[in-house]
Amino acid sequence: MIELSKSPKFIQNVLFENEHFEIVKCEWDQDSCSALHGHGPSQCSVLIEEGIFENKTVMGFKTEIEIHKAGEVFTTPLGAEHEIRCVSAKGKTLHVYSPKITKEIATEDPHFKLDSKDQDSLDLSLGESMSWTQVQKLLNQIEKASVTTRSPYFMNQLFSGIHPQTLAAESVMNRTRTTLATNEASPVYSKVEAEVIKMLAKKLGWNPRTSEGLTVAGGSAANMMAIHCARQKLHPETKTLGNQSQKYRIYVSDQAHYSFLKSANALGLGTNSIVSISSDENGRMIPRNLRHQIGNDLQLKLQPLMIAATAGTTVAGAFDPIDELAVVAQDFKIWLHIDAAWGAPAYFSKTKSYLVKGSDQADSLTFDAHKFFGSQLTSTLFITPHQSVLFEANDVKGGEYLFHESEELDRGRISWQCGRGPDVLSFWTLWKNLGDQGLQKSIDEKFELVQKTVQLIHNSDRLKLISNPEFLNICFQVLPPKGSMQDPKSWSVKVREKLILNQQVMVNYSHNENEGYFIRMILAHPQIDVQHVHKIISQILEVD
Amino acid sequence: MIELSKSPKFIQNVLFENEHFEIVKCEWDQDSCSALHGHGPSQCSVLIEEGIFENKTVMGFKTEIEIHKAGEVFTTPLGAEHEIRCVSAKGKTLHVYSPKITKEIATEDPHFKLDSKDQDSLDLSLGESMSWTQVQKLLNQIEKASVTTRSPYFMNQLFSGIHPQTLAAESVMNRTRTTLATNEASPVYSKVEAEVIKMLAKKLGWNPRTSEGLTVAGGSAANMMAIHCARQKLHPETKTLGNQSQKYRIYVSDQAHYSFLKSANALGLGTNSIVSISSDENGRMIPRNLRHQIGNDLQLKLQPLMIAATAGTTVAGAFDPIDELAVVAQDFKIWLHIDAAWGAPAYFSKTKSYLVKGSDQADSLTFDAHKFFGSQLTSTLFITPHQSVLFEANDVKGGEYLFHESEELDRGRISWQCGRGPDVLSFWTLWKNLGDQGLQKSIDEKFELVQKTVQLIHNSDRLKLISNPEFLNICFQVLPPKGSMQDPKSWSVKVREKLILNQQVMVNYSHNENEGYFIRMILAHPQIDVQHVHKIISQILEVD
């Protein structure tokens, strides 16, 4: 028996224990309480043998409290944290963990760099068979050697952390493995996809009944689909004849994602068709410059195809002025696309919806649920208010062996993919649990954290803000310790490398001509709070 | 205490039971044995308290036997089946199931049609929040309402069944959520992907050190990438300038997948660029006709870009004569692609490798591990022996905020996707466990089953084979019962509908001009055997 707290008491007795499962019996005094804890990759089930208990579950942004009595069982979803309190005079519980909790994973010690020891011990070679017991051990090693993206100290990408709800959904998805190509193979998931598209259209101010959409393989694929749809609308004969002599032009800000270049290349337009419009000091495309460029291009007999506004740039998190770009788009009758891969949470916000004003005028949008909303990577939606454009742009002959229903039902007809998993279930499950209000709260809480973080940066004379954050990206430069001979323009990169090597924090970095290198910190993790930021900033300043 | 067998005895006592977990104690006589059974979505752990036990685990194609003694614990992977035998004089075991076994899922009753009752009870709407307990119940309903693609009676798609090994891998993948774009975010998975590509290149007879590849979003995406790479090789200036005045031509058989049309459309070549070459009575492209067509096209100043051989057509499972097409490709210096999305298992076969003879001469290949090999949907590899073509075709500027290493390490540079999950781990895990030999056995066993199935069809005067199967597709027509007034040309479709409505079997159908409609049965499920086929054929003949 291990006594875990003195007064009120909480005693723990391990009945069985092995690497695969563990059964623990606990005895509780009134008001005794466990710490808030997670179980790593274990499923945890608690049976109340005697007494009444309060179980608080923290799942990403969301906290749920439930009361349980003797005879009841409650479980904690994979990846969630919980806290148990005995609210009766005495209590007895039985806990089952399967597989047994691996302490190192449960405590979520961050691991940001594959060291040579890890690397040498991982036998990834194929050819000879290996017993399942050995393969399971190897998978466990792979898990431990992987970058802990679920840690609040992982701020390297435009995603961080995992919502336990999405893990539960992914598990169902994996066990029901199917394809979204046809309604008969995925009658439920096709409806789930349609519901997410409808509700996103509503948020954008589009008609949810006539808007259309599709899960695609990431934000880059959605941007590529947008260009393809714009081309279809302008020159439908391209579908059979290919690009003719048109010299298309696609206008993006100089801060836009590189996928526009990749897309123009793939679609046979050439990267020269991407015209980079300069942005202001906050990284927002300058509408005046856009208008001027289009005017010039028209004189040169070039063919404007699309204006692509970025809602949330990768480095600064800037939002192009969509409403102003919409006026230009209307004046010249050009397709307006919004790359909201990163910035889409603004559509769910109460305080920052002004960032995406004018979106109701847009012709298409890219939405990555795997970024801020921490869903399965990837869970991207391409949506458009133009009801038939995806069908017109993508349906071809030759699928008769597969498609026996209409294109509204057989979604493969409007896609470039044939087999395609129901990745959208992950985000749907999160939304279902949190509701609009929960999603709103999750993003608006982060905006408050951004303000506190900016204050912390201002408080240090060795940290220099690079741009005023509009979103969840905090770009700042770290100056070398006083008296150091290090170059201030590159010190941030050295700090970053050191923090990664020490397995402390993983932030990313970028560069601009005036300032040199700086750190980009992303506040996306569902549980990150000001204490984490405090600790990170201390660690950044400690590097010498 | 429930006595499950008489002599030798096997007694079962449920200690705790609830919807969330179950602990069972068993007492065994020597040689008493459980039935071979699965646990649905439950994790099962067995602790041996006393005695020695033999545990036989069946995971897809593979059977493993292990001996366990008192104090040891063994677990059965999700989705596997096992059989426990007591080999000592007496034995005692403790079994933990978490969550509790759901009998309906564990018994894998097939469910092929969403009925109106299911549909009405599924509240898929978004907006309001729902408690996690309710959402979990809803996910459970979604699982039950989904098409049971894991059943051996699911033969509707070019995939069926799930390998338990892949479920374990997917679980690790979900918990370590990361992107394959950069080496720093996925140091292990990048190596896993490289190993799979190297080993596939070897199987094809390509130099594994200089071959290149990439996980892409399905077979269609791989075919699209192939055309893009061929274009890059022929006209590298396309990357910046776009398609110029070339009238490209891509040659496929008239049985090829529709994704070539979709790709030509997306890449700006137009669907007219896809030239359909007639196939022989077995569905194989006729090389003589191909050569003739290319000659004509050259006279018309058209630009041959690619010959795409199909290894395993969707309907008949036919293999184009790759070696003969390779000669044509060499004569005219045209890129030779192999769409082996479905037929790639032939590269692992001992008896049928002649089907893909000449592949060492090819320039690229599409490989879907989610088809026959039952890996995560999708797990597609695009591979090519041309070392730098993916980099040349796809690298652009603008990714400096993300890519800090070389393109060999930062794989996002050679991809159209930026964020991209490590889907390849699923197939890698299966291959690691089974080895080359295991994969070979899995496919060669199926070829034997095809022969037995053909025999069963020949034995019935109401079943008519449409083509002689080269692979795992069995196409046959069902004739109406004697004396029936039904049209023999459409009866197969009616039979199919009836079997689906009865939740018995889900096969697909196709059509040709001479014969009318016929059934397409796919023998891909890892555990399907002649008994299943027998039962299916009986059910087909019972429909009236």
JSON list of C-alpha atoms in Angstrom, two decimals, chain A residues 93-250:
[
{"chain": "A", "resi": 93, "resn": "THR", "atom": "CA", "xyz": [-11.89, 2.30, -6.33]},
{"chain": "A", "resi": 94, "resn": "LEU", "atom": "CA", "xyz": [-10.37, -0.20, -8.71]},
{"chain": "A", "resi": 95, "resn": "HIS", "atom": "CA", "xyz": [-8.28, 1.15, -11.62]},
{"chain": "A", "resi": 96, "resn": "VAL", "atom": "CA", "xyz": [-7.40, -0.75, -14.76]},
{"chain": "A", "resi": 97, "resn": "TYR", "atom": "CA", "xyz": [-4.71, 0.54, -17.13]},
{"chain": "A", "resi": 98, "resn": "SER", "atom": "CA", "xyz": [-4.26, -1.23, -20.41]},
{"chain": "A", "resi": 99, "resn": "PRO", "atom": "CA", "xyz": [-1.55, -1.22, -21.57]},
{"chain": "A", "resi": 100, "resn": "LYS", "atom": "CA", "xyz": [0.28, -0.36, -18.37]},
{"chain": "A", "resi": 101, "resn": "ILE", "atom": "CA", "xyz": [1.17, 3.31, -18.04]},
{"chain": "A", "resi": 102, "resn": "THR", "atom": "CA", "xyz": [4.62, 4.00, -19.40]},
{"chain": "A", "resi": 103, "resn": "LYS", "atom": "CA", "xyz": [5.81, 6.66, -17.04]},
{"chain": "A", "resi": 104, "resn": "GLU", "atom": "CA", "xyz": [8.09, 8.38, -19.52]},
{"chain": "A", "resi": 105, "resn": "ILE", "atom": "CA", "xyz": [5.26, 8.86, -22.00]},
{"chain": "A", "resi": 106, "resn": "ALA", "atom": "CA", "xyz": [2.65, 9.69, -19.39]},
{"chain": "A", "resi": 107, "resn": "THR", "atom": "CA", "xyz": [4.73, 12.51, -17.97]},
{"chain": "A", "resi": 108, "resn": "GLU", "atom": "CA", "xyz": [5.19, 13.88, -21.49]},
{"chain": "A", "resi": 109, "resn": "ASP", "atom": "CA", "xyz": [8.86, 14.72, -21.08]},
{"chain": "A", "resi": 110, "resn": "PRO", "atom": "CA", "xyz": [9.54, 16.57, -24.28]},
{"chain": "A", "resi": 111, "resn": "HIS", "atom": "CA", "xyz": [11.83, 14.91, -26.82]},
{"chain": "A", "resi": 112, "resn": "PHE", "atom": "CA", "xyz": [12.82, 17.17, -29.69]},
{"chain": "A", "resi": 113, "resn": "LYS", "atom": "CA", "xyz": [15.95, 15.66, -31.15]},
{"chain": "A", "resi": 114, "resn": "LEU", "atom": "CA", "xyz": [16.77, 12.13, -32.26]},
{"chain": "A", "resi": 115, "resn": "ASP", "atom": "CA", "xyz": [20.06, 11.35, -30.55]},
{"chain": "A", "resi": 116, "resn": "SER", "atom": "CA", "xyz": [22.56, 8.85, -31.91]},
{"chain": "A", "resi": 117, "resn": "LYS", "atom": "CA", "xyz": [21.66, 6.31, -29.22]},
{"chain": "A", "resi": 118, "resn": "ASP", "atom": "CA", "xyz": [18.02, 6.29, -30.35]},
{"chain": "A", "resi": 119, "resn": "GLN", "atom": "CA", "xyz": [19.08, 6.10, -33.92]},
{"chain": "A", "resi": 120, "resn": "ASP", "atom": "CA", "xyz": [21.40, 3.14, -33.50]},
{"chain": "A", "resi": 121, "resn": "SER", "atom": "CA", "xyz": [18.85, 1.12, -31.56]},
{"chain": "A", "resi": 122, "resn": "LEU", "atom": "CA", "xyz": [16.09, 1.50, -34.15]},
{"chain": "A", "resi": 123, "resn": "ASP", "atom": "CA", "xyz": [16.22, -1.38, -36.63]},
{"chain": "A", "resi": 124, "resn": "LEU", "atom": "CA", "xyz": [14.01, -0.01, -39.40]},
{"chain": "A", "resi": 125, "resn": "SER", "atom": "CA", "xyz": [15.25, -2.40, -42.09]},
{"chain": "A", "resi": 126, "resn": "LEU", "atom": "CA", "xyz": [12.79, -4.53, -44.06]},
{"chain": "A", "resi": 127, "resn": "GLY", "atom": "CA", "xyz": [13.22, -7.98, -45.56]},
{"chain": "A", "resi": 128, "resn": "GLU", "atom": "CA", "xyz": [13.45, -10.52, -42.74]},
{"chain": "A", "resi": 129, "resn": "SER", "atom": "CA", "xyz": [10.35, -11.12, -40.63]},
{"chain": "A", "resi": 130, "resn": "MET", "atom": "CA", "xyz": [10.34, -10.13, -36.95]},
{"chain": "A", "resi": 131, "resn": "SER", "atom": "CA", "xyz": [8.09, -11.58, -34.24]},
{"chain": "A", "resi": 132, "resn": "TRP", "atom": "CA", "xyz": [5.11, -9.48, -33.25]},
{"chain": "A", "resi": 133, "resn": "THR", "atom": "CA", "xyz": [6.41, -9.07, -29.71]},
{"chain": "A", "resi": 134, "resn": "GLN", "atom": "CA", "xyz": [9.60, -7.56, -31.12]},
{"chain": "A", "resi": 135, "resn": "VAL", "atom": "CA", "xyz": [7.73, -5.35, -33.58]},
{"chain": "A", "resi": 136, "resn": "GLN", "atom": "CA", "xyz": [5.55, -4.04, -30.76]},
{"chain": "A", "resi": 137, "resn": "LYS", "atom": "CA", "xyz": [8.69, -3.12, -28.80]},
{"chain": "A", "resi": 138, "resn": "LEU", "atom": "CA", "xyz": [10.09, -1.41, -31.86]},
{"chain": "A", "resi": 139, "resn": "LEU", "atom": "CA", "xyz": [6.87, 0.61, -32.34]},
{"chain": "A", "resi": 140, "resn": "ASN", "atom": "CA", "xyz": [7.18, 1.66, -28.72]},
{"chain": "A", "resi": 141, "resn": "GLN", "atom": "CA", "xyz": [10.77, 2.79, -29.38]},
{"chain": "A", "resi": 142, "resn": "ILE", "atom": "CA", "xyz": [9.63, 4.68, -32.48]},
{"chain": "A", "resi": 143, "resn": "GLU", "atom": "CA", "xyz": [7.01, 6.46, -30.39]},
{"chain": "A", "resi": 144, "resn": "LYS", "atom": "CA", "xyz": [9.60, 7.46, -27.80]},
{"chain": "A", "resi": 145, "resn": "ALA", "atom": "CA", "xyz": [12.13, 8.58, -30.41]},
{"chain": "A", "resi": 146, "resn": "SER", "atom": "CA", "xyz": [9.60, 10.74, -32.27]},
{"chain": "A", "resi": 147, "resn": "VAL", "atom": "CA", "xyz": [9.36, 14.47, -31.68]},
{"chain": "A", "resi": 148, "resn": "THR", "atom": "CA", "xyz": [6.81, 15.06, -28.89]},
{"chain": "A", "resi": 149, "resn": "THR", "atom": "CA", "xyz": [4.48, 17.29, -30.83]},
{"chain": "A", "resi": 150, "resn": "ARG", "atom": "CA", "xyz": [1.90, 16.83, -28.06]},
{"chain": "A", "resi": 151, "resn": "SER", "atom": "CA", "xyz": [4.05, 18.83, -25.62]},
{"chain": "A", "resi": 152, "resn": "PRO", "atom": "CA", "xyz": [3.15, 22.47, -24.91]},
{"chain": "A", "resi": 153, "resn": "TYR", "atom": "CA", "xyz": [6.87, 23.13, -25.52]},
{"chain": "A", "resi": 154, "resn": "PHE", "atom": "CA", "xyz": [6.51, 22.09, -29.16]},
{"chain": "A", "resi": 155, "resn": "MET", "atom": "CA", "xyz": [5.96, 25.37, -31.01]},
{"chain": "A", "resi": 156, "resn": "ASN", "atom": "CA", "xyz": [7.80, 24.58, -34.19]},
{"chain": "A", "resi": 157, "resn": "GLN", "atom": "CA", "xyz": [4.89, 24.03, -36.53]},
{"chain": "A", "resi": 158, "resn": "LEU", "atom": "CA", "xyz": [1.48, 25.59, -37.09]},
{"chain": "A", "resi": 159, "resn": "PHE", "atom": "CA", "xyz": [0.08, 22.77, -34.95]},
{"chain": "A", "resi": 160, "resn": "SER", "atom": "CA", "xyz": [0.82, 21.53, -31.43]},
{"chain": "A", "resi": 161, "resn": "GLY", "atom": "CA", "xyz": [-0.88, 19.14, -29.07]},
{"chain": "A", "resi": 162, "resn": "ILE", "atom": "CA", "xyz": [-3.56, 16.56, -29.70]},
{"chain": "A", "resi": 163, "resn": "HIS", "atom": "CA", "xyz": [-7.18, 16.73, -28.66]},
{"chain": "A", "resi": 164, "resn": "PRO", "atom": "CA", "xyz": [-8.14, 13.47, -26.96]},
{"chain": "A", "resi": 165, "resn": "GLN", "atom": "CA", "xyz": [-11.48, 13.62, -28.76]},
{"chain": "A", "resi": 166, "resn": "THR", "atom": "CA", "xyz": [-9.72, 13.31, -32.11]},
{"chain": "A", "resi": 167, "resn": "LEU", "atom": "CA", "xyz": [-7.77, 10.25, -30.97]},
{"chain": "A", "resi": 168, "resn": "ALA", "atom": "CA", "xyz": [-11.04, 8.49, -30.16]},
{"chain": "A", "resi": 169, "resn": "ALA", "atom": "CA", "xyz": [-12.39, 9.43, -33.60]},
{"chain": "A", "resi": 170, "resn": "GLU", "atom": "CA", "xyz": [-9.23, 8.25, -35.36]},
{"chain": "A", "resi": 171, "resn": "SER", "atom": "CA", "xyz": [-9.46, 4.93, -33.62]},
{"chain": "A", "resi": 172, "resn": "VAL", "atom": "CA", "xyz": [-13.02, 4.43, -34.97]},
{"chain": "A", "resi": 173, "resn": "MET", "atom": "CA", "xyz": [-11.84, 5.57, -38.41]},
{"chain": "A", "resi": 174, "resn": "ASN", "atom": "CA", "xyz": [-9.01, 3.06, -38.43]},
{"chain": "A", "resi": 175, "resn": "ARG", "atom": "CA", "xyz": [-11.23, 0.18, -37.38]},
{"chain": "A", "resi": 176, "resn": "THR", "atom": "CA", "xyz": [-13.90, 1.00, -39.97]},
{"chain": "A", "resi": 177, "resn": "ARG", "atom": "CA", "xyz": [-11.35, 1.59, -42.74]},
{"chain": "A", "resi": 178, "resn": "THR", "atom": "CA", "xyz": [-13.21, 2.73, -45.79]},
{"chain": "A", "resi": 179, "resn": "THR", "atom": "CA", "xyz": [-13.20, 5.13, -48.71]},
{"chain": "A", "resi": 180, "resn": "LEU", "atom": "CA", "xyz": [-15.19, 8.32, -49.12]},
{"chain": "A", "resi": 181, "resn": "ALA", "atom": "CA", "xyz": [-15.26, 7.84, -52.91]},
{"chain": "A", "resi": 182, "resn": "THR", "atom": "CA", "xyz": [-18.74, 6.33, -52.89]},
{"chain": "A", "resi": 183, "resn": "ASN", "atom": "CA", "xyz": [-21.81, 6.68, -50.73]},
{"chain": "A", "resi": 184, "resn": "GLU", "atom": "CA", "xyz": [-22.29, 2.91, -50.56]},
{"chain": "A", "resi": 185, "resn": "ALA", "atom": "CA", "xyz": [-18.83, 2.43, -49.02]},
{"chain": "A", "resi": 186, "resn": "SER", "atom": "CA", "xyz": [-19.20, 5.31, -46.54]},
{"chain": "A", "resi": 187, "resn": "PRO", "atom": "CA", "xyz": [-22.85, 6.20, -46.00]},
{"chain": "A", "resi": 188, "resn": "VAL", "atom": "CA", "xyz": [-22.16, 7.78, -42.61]},
{"chain": "A", "resi": 189, "resn": "TYR", "atom": "CA", "xyz": [-18.85, 9.50, -43.29]},
{"chain": "A", "resi": 190, "resn": "SER", "atom": "CA", "xyz": [-20.22, 11.12, -46.46]},
{"chain": "A", "resi": 191, "resn": "LYS", "atom": "CA", "xyz": [-22.87, 12.76, -44.26]},
{"chain": "A", "resi": 192, "resn": "VAL", "atom": "CA", "xyz": [-20.27, 13.79, -41.68]},
{"chain": "A", "resi": 193, "resn": "GLU", "atom": "CA", "xyz": [-18.23, 15.48, -44.42]},
{"chain": "A", "resi": 194, "resn": "ALA", "atom": "CA", "xyz": [-21.34, 17.23, -45.78]},
{"chain": "A", "resi": 195, "resn": "GLU", "atom": "CA", "xyz": [-22.23, 18.53, -42.30]},
{"chain": "A", "resi": 196, "resn": "VAL", "atom": "CA", "xyz": [-18.78, 20.00, -41.70]},
{"chain": "A", "resi": 197, "resn": "ILE", "atom": "CA", "xyz": [-18.84, 21.70, -45.12]},
{"chain": "A", "resi": 198, "resn": "LYS", "atom": "CA", "xyz": [-22.33, 23.09, -44.53]},
{"chain": "A", "resi": 199, "resn": "MET", "atom": "CA", "xyz": [-21.38, 24.52, -41.13]},
{"chain": "A", "resi": 200, "resn": "LEU", "atom": "CA", "xyz": [-18.14, 26.03, -42.42]},
{"chain": "A", "resi": 201, "resn": "ALA", "atom": "CA", "xyz": [-20.05, 27.69, -45.26]},
{"chain": "A", "resi": 202, "resn": "LYS", "atom": "CA", "xyz": [-22.42, 29.20, -42.69]},
{"chain": "A", "resi": 203, "resn": "LYS", "atom": "CA", "xyz": [-19.51, 30.64, -40.73]},
{"chain": "A", "resi": 204, "resn": "LEU", "atom": "CA", "xyz": [-18.27, 32.28, -43.93]},
{"chain": "A", "resi": 205, "resn": "GLY", "atom": "CA", "xyz": [-21.62, 33.83, -44.70]},
{"chain": "A", "resi": 206, "resn": "TRP", "atom": "CA", "xyz": [-22.20, 31.60, -47.73]},
{"chain": "A", "resi": 207, "resn": "ASN", "atom": "CA", "xyz": [-25.45, 29.84, -48.50]},
{"chain": "A", "resi": 208, "resn": "PRO", "atom": "CA", "xyz": [-24.99, 26.48, -46.74]},
{"chain": "A", "resi": 209, "resn": "ARG", "atom": "CA", "xyz": [-27.47, 24.76, -49.05]},
{"chain": "A", "resi": 210, "resn": "THR", "atom": "CA", "xyz": [-25.65, 25.55, -52.27]},
{"chain": "A", "resi": 211, "resn": "SER", "atom": "CA", "xyz": [-22.06, 25.66, -51.06]},
{"chain": "A", "resi": 212, "resn": "GLU", "atom": "CA", "xyz": [-19.88, 22.68, -51.95]},
{"chain": "A", "resi": 213, "resn": "GLY", "atom": "CA", "xyz": [-16.69, 21.21, -50.60]},
{"chain": "A", "resi": 214, "resn": "LEU", "atom": "CA", "xyz": [-14.36, 18.30, -50.24]},
{"chain": "A", "resi": 215, "resn": "THR", "atom": "CA", "xyz": [-11.77, 16.89, -47.89]},
{"chain": "A", "resi": 216, "resn": "VAL", "atom": "CA", "xyz": [-8.42, 17.16, -49.68]},
{"chain": "A", "resi": 217, "resn": "ALA", "atom": "CA", "xyz": [-4.86, 16.09, -48.87]},
{"chain": "A", "resi": 218, "resn": "GLY", "atom": "CA", "xyz": [-3.70, 19.21, -47.03]},
{"chain": "A", "resi": 219, "resn": "GLY", "atom": "CA", "xyz": [-3.70, 22.97, -47.45]},
{"chain": "A", "resi": 220, "resn": "SER", "atom": "CA", "xyz": [-1.45, 22.87, -50.51]},
{"chain": "A", "resi": 221, "resn": "ALA", "atom": "CA", "xyz": [-3.89, 20.55, -52.28]},
{"chain": "A", "resi": 222, "resn": "ALA", "atom": "CA", "xyz": [-6.77, 22.89, -51.40]},
{"chain": "A", "resi": 223, "resn": "ASN", "atom": "CA", "xyz": [-4.94, 25.87, -52.87]},
{"chain": "A", "resi": 224, "resn": "MET", "atom": "CA", "xyz": [-4.23, 23.84, -55.99]},
{"chain": "A", "resi": 225, "resn": "MET", "atom": "CA", "xyz": [-7.90, 22.87, -56.27]},
{"chain": "A", "resi": 226, "resn": "ALA", "atom": "CA", "xyz": [-8.88, 26.54, -55.94]},
{"chain": "A", "resi": 227, "resn": "ILE", "atom": "CA", "xyz": [-6.77, 27.54, -58.94]},
{"chain": "A", "resi": 228, "resn": "HIS", "atom": "CA", "xyz": [-8.13, 24.58, -60.90]},
{"chain": "A", "resi": 229, "resn": "CYS", "atom": "CA", "xyz": [-11.75, 25.60, -60.14]},
{"chain": "A", "resi": 230, "resn": "ALA", "atom": "CA", "xyz": [-11.07, 29.23, -61.11]},
{"chain": "A", "resi": 231, "resn": "ARG", "atom": "CA", "xyz": [-9.60, 28.03, -64.40]},
{"chain": "A", "resi": 232, "resn": "GLN", "atom": "CA", "xyz": [-12.62, 25.80, -65.00]},
{"chain": "A", "resi": 233, "resn": "LYS", "atom": "CA", "xyz": [-14.99, 28.71, -64.45]},
{"chain": "A", "resi": 234, "resn": "LEU", "atom": "CA", "xyz": [-13.07, 31.02, -66.77]},
{"chain": "A", "resi": 235, "resn": "HIS", "atom": "CA", "xyz": [-12.17, 28.56, -69.52]},
{"chain": "A", "resi": 236, "resn": "PRO", "atom": "CA", "xyz": [-14.22, 25.36, -69.24]},
{"chain": "A", "resi": 237, "resn": "GLU", "atom": "CA", "xyz": [-12.71, 24.07, -72.47]},
{"chain": "A", "resi": 238, "resn": "THR", "atom": "CA", "xyz": [-9.40, 23.60, -70.61]},
{"chain": "A", "resi": 239, "resn": "LYS", "atom": "CA", "xyz": [-10.80, 20.34, -69.29]},
{"chain": "A", "resi": 240, "resn": "THR", "atom": "CA", "xyz": [-10.60, 18.66, -72.68]},
{"chain": "A", "resi": 241, "resn": "LEU", "atom": "CA", "xyz": [-8.12, 20.84, -74.55]},
{"chain": "A", "resi": 242, "resn": "GLY", "atom": "CA", "xyz": [-5.67, 21.80, -71.79]},
{"chain": "A", "resi": 243, "resn": "ASN", "atom": "CA", "xyz": [-4.26, 25.23, -71.15]},
{"chain": "A", "resi": 244, "resn": "GLN", "atom": "CA", "xyz": [-4.42, 27.15, -74.39]},
{"chain": "A", "resi": 245, "resn": "SER", "atom": "CA", "xyz": [-2.41, 30.26, -75.15]},
{"chain": "A", "resi": 246, "resn": "GLN", "atom": "CA", "xyz": [-3.66, 32.16, -72.08]},
{"chain": "A", "resi": 247, "resn": "LYS", "atom": "CA", "xyz": [-0.98, 33.73, -69.92]},
{"chain": "A", "resi": 248, "resn": "TYR", "atom": "CA", "xyz": [-2.70, 33.37, -66.58]},
{"chain": "A", "resi": 249, "resn": "ARG", "atom": "CA", "xyz": [-1.79, 35.51, -63.58]},
{"chain": "A", "resi": 250, "resn": "ILE", "atom": "CA", "xyz": [-2.49, 34.65, -59.94]}
]
